[in-house]
Each structure stands twice: as structure tokens, then as C-alpha cells.
Short mmCIF file of C-alpha atoms in Angstrom, two decimals:
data_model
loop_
_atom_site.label_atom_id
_atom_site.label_comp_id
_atom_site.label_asym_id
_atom_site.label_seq_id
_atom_site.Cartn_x
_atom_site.Cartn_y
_atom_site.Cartn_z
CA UNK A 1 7.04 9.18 5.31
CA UNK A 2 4.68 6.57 4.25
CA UNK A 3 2.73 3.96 6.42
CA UNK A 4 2.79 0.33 5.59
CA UNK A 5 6.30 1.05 3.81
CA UNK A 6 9.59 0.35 4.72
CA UNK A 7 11.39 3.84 6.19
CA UNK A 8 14.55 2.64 4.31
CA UNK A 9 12.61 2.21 0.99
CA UNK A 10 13.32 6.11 -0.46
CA UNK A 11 11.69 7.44 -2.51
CA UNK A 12 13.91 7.21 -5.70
CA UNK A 13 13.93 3.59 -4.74
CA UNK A 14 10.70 3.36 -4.76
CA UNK A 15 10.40 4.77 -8.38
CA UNK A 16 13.20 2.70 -9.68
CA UNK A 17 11.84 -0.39 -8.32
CA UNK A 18 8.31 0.73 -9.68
CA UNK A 19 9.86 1.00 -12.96
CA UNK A 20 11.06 -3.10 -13.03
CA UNK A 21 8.69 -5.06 -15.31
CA UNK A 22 7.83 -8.80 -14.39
CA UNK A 23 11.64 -10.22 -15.14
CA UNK A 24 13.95 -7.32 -14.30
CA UNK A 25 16.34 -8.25 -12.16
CA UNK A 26 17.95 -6.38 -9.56
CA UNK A 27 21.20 -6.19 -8.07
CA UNK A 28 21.50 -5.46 -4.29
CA UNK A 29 25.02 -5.42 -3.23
CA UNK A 30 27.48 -5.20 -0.72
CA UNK A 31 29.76 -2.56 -0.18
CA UNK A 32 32.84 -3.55 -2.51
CA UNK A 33 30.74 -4.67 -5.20
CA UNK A 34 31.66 -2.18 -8.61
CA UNK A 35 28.53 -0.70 -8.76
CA UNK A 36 28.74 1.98 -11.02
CA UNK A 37 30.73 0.16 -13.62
CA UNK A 38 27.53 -0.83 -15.67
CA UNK A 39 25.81 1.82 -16.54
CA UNK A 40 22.25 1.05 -14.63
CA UNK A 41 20.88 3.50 -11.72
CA UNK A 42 22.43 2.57 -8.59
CA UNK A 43 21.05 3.71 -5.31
CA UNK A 44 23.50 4.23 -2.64
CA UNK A 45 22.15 2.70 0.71
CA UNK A 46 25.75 3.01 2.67
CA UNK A 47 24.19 2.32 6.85
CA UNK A 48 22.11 -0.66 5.70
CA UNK A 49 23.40 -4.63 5.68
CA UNK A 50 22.28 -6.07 2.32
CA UNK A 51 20.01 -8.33 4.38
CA UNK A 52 18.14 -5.41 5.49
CA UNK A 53 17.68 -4.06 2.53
CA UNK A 54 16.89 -7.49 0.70
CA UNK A 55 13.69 -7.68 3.59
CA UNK A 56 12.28 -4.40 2.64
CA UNK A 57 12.64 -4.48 -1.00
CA UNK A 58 10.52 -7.88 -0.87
CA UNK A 59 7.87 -6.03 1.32
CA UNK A 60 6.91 -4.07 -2.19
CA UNK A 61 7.87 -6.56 -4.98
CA UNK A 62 6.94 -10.51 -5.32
CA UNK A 63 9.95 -12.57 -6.93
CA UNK A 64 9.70 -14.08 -10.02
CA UNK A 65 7.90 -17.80 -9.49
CA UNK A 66 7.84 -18.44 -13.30
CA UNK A 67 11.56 -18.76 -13.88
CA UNK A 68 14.07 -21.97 -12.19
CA UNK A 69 15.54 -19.53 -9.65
CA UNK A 70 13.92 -16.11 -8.18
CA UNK A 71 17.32 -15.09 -6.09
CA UNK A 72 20.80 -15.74 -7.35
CA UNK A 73 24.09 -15.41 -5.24
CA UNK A 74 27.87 -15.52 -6.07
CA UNK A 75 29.27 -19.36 -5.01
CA UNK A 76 31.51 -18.39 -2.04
CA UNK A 77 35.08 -20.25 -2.22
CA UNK A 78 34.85 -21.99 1.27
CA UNK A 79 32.95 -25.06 1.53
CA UNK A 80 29.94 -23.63 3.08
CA UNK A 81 27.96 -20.94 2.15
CA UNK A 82 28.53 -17.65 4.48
CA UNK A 83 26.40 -16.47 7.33
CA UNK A 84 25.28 -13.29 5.16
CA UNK A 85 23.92 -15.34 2.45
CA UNK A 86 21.62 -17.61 4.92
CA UNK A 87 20.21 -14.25 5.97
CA UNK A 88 19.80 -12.95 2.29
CA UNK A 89 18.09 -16.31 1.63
CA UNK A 90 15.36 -15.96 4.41
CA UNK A 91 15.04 -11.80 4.13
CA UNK A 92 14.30 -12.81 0.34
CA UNK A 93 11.50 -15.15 1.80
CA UNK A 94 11.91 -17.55 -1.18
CA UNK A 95 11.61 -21.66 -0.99
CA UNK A 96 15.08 -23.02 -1.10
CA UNK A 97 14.70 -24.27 -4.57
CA UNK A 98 13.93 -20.80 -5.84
CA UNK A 99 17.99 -20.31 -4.61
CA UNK A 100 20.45 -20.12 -7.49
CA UNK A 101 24.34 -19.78 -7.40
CA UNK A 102 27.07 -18.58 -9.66
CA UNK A 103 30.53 -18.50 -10.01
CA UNK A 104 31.87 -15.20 -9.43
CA UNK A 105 32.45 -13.61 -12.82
CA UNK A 106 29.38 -15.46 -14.04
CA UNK A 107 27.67 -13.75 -11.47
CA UNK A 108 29.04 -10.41 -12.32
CA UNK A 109 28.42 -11.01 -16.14
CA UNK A 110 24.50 -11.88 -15.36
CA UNK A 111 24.47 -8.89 -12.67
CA UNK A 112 25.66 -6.91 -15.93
CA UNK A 113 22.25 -7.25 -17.44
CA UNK A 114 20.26 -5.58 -14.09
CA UNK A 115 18.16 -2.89 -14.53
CA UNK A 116 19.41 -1.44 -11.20
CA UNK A 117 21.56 -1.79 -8.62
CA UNK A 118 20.75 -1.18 -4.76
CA UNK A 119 24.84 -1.30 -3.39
CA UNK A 120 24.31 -1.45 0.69
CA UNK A 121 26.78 -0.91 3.47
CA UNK A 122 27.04 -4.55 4.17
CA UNK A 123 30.71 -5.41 4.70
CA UNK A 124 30.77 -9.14 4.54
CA UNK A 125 31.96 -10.99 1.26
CA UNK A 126 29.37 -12.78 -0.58
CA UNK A 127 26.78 -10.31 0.68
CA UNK A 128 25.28 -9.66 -2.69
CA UNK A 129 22.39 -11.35 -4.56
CA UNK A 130 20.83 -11.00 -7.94
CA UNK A 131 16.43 -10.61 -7.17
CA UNK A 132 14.03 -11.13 -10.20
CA UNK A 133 10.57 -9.13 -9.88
CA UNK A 134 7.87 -11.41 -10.60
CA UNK A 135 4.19 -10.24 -11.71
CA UNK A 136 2.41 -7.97 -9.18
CA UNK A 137 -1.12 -9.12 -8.63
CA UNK A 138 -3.95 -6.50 -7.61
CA UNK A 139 -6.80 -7.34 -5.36
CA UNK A 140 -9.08 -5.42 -6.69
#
């Protein structure tokens, strides 16, 4: 165990999130997503609500500020967006207009090009979102 990380944050994770340049994206998903049908790592995190996860992956990497959108999410079918993604949207910790949404297979075609994919234990629908890593700064 580390301190000042994240318990949940193994440490494969760790190294595969280590290994994302500034503009990887990540996938962190909810239990039903197909995560294994792209041929990236995936790291099973099966006790864990995607929120959870989403809250300590952010405690290691920055988003992306230099593109439109730093967090994408699939565009639920109901009217309003779901309860999960409101807490995906503030465990991110990005401004609102850093929030993207997709259609469904457009989100699945863009969450085709991840370098990895976190797939959580969350059961809700809509409980996935699409992170990009932005640049990590050193204070040294």
C-alpha cells in the first residue's frame, strides 16, 4: 500500500494509467459495457461503482484542458440525464463545459479508439464515460 494514493488504484492500474500520454483516452465502464471486445488492456474493478473509480483515477491524472470536452458520456434515451452520470460528472471534477455527450454507438465507436479500459461493478445504465489525460505538470 501506498500513502497519498487511492487503495482502489492497483497497481497494474497504476502502470497502465502511467503509460497514457497527454490525449489518451480512457474508458471506465459499467458492468455490461463489452469490454474486452477491443483489443486494449482492461482492468477488471467488479466491487467498485464507476463513480468511485472515476474519483480516484482523477486523484493521479489531470484531464485534458486543451481539447472542447475532457469527459464524454453516452446520451441516455430519457429526457434527463441519469443520477450516475451527475455523479461521474462531479467525481471527474471537470467545469460543465468540459462535459461532452454521444449517441450510443458513436460513443462506442470513439470508446473503440481508448488505450484502456477500467470496466467497474457499477450496475446502472449510462454509468460509463470516456476521460482524456491531459499534460501532467511537475513542481519541481
Amino acid at each position: 500500500m501506498l500513502t497519498g494514493i487511492d487503495p482502489i488504484l492497483t497497481g497494474r492500474l497504476l502502470d497502465e494509467l502511467d503509460r497514457l500520454g497527454h490525449g489518451d483516452e480512457l474508458v471506465i465502464a459499467d458492468a455490461n459495457y463489452p469490454a474486452h471486445s477491443i483489443g486494449v488492456p482492461v482492468i477488471e474493478l467488479p466491487l467498485i461503482d464507476s463513480p468511485r473509480v472515476t474519483k480516484a483515477i482523477r486523484s493521479v491524472i489531470p484531464p485534458d484542458d486543451y481539447e472542447a470536452e475532457s469527459v464524454l458520456l453516452m446520451t441516455s434515451e430519457d429526457a434527463e440525464r441519469p443520477d450516475v452520470q451527475h455523479q461521474l460528472i462531479a467525481a471527474a471534477a471537470v467545469a460543465p463545459d468540459r462535459v461532452g455527450e454521444l449517441e450510443r454507438f458513436a460513443f462506442y465507436e470513439r470508446a473503440n479508439t481508448a488505450r484502456l479500459v477500467i470496466r467497474t461493478g457499477e450496475p446502472r445504465s449510462y454509468g460509463n464515460l470516456i476521460l482524456r489525460k491531459g499534460i501532467v505538470r511537475w513542481n519541481g
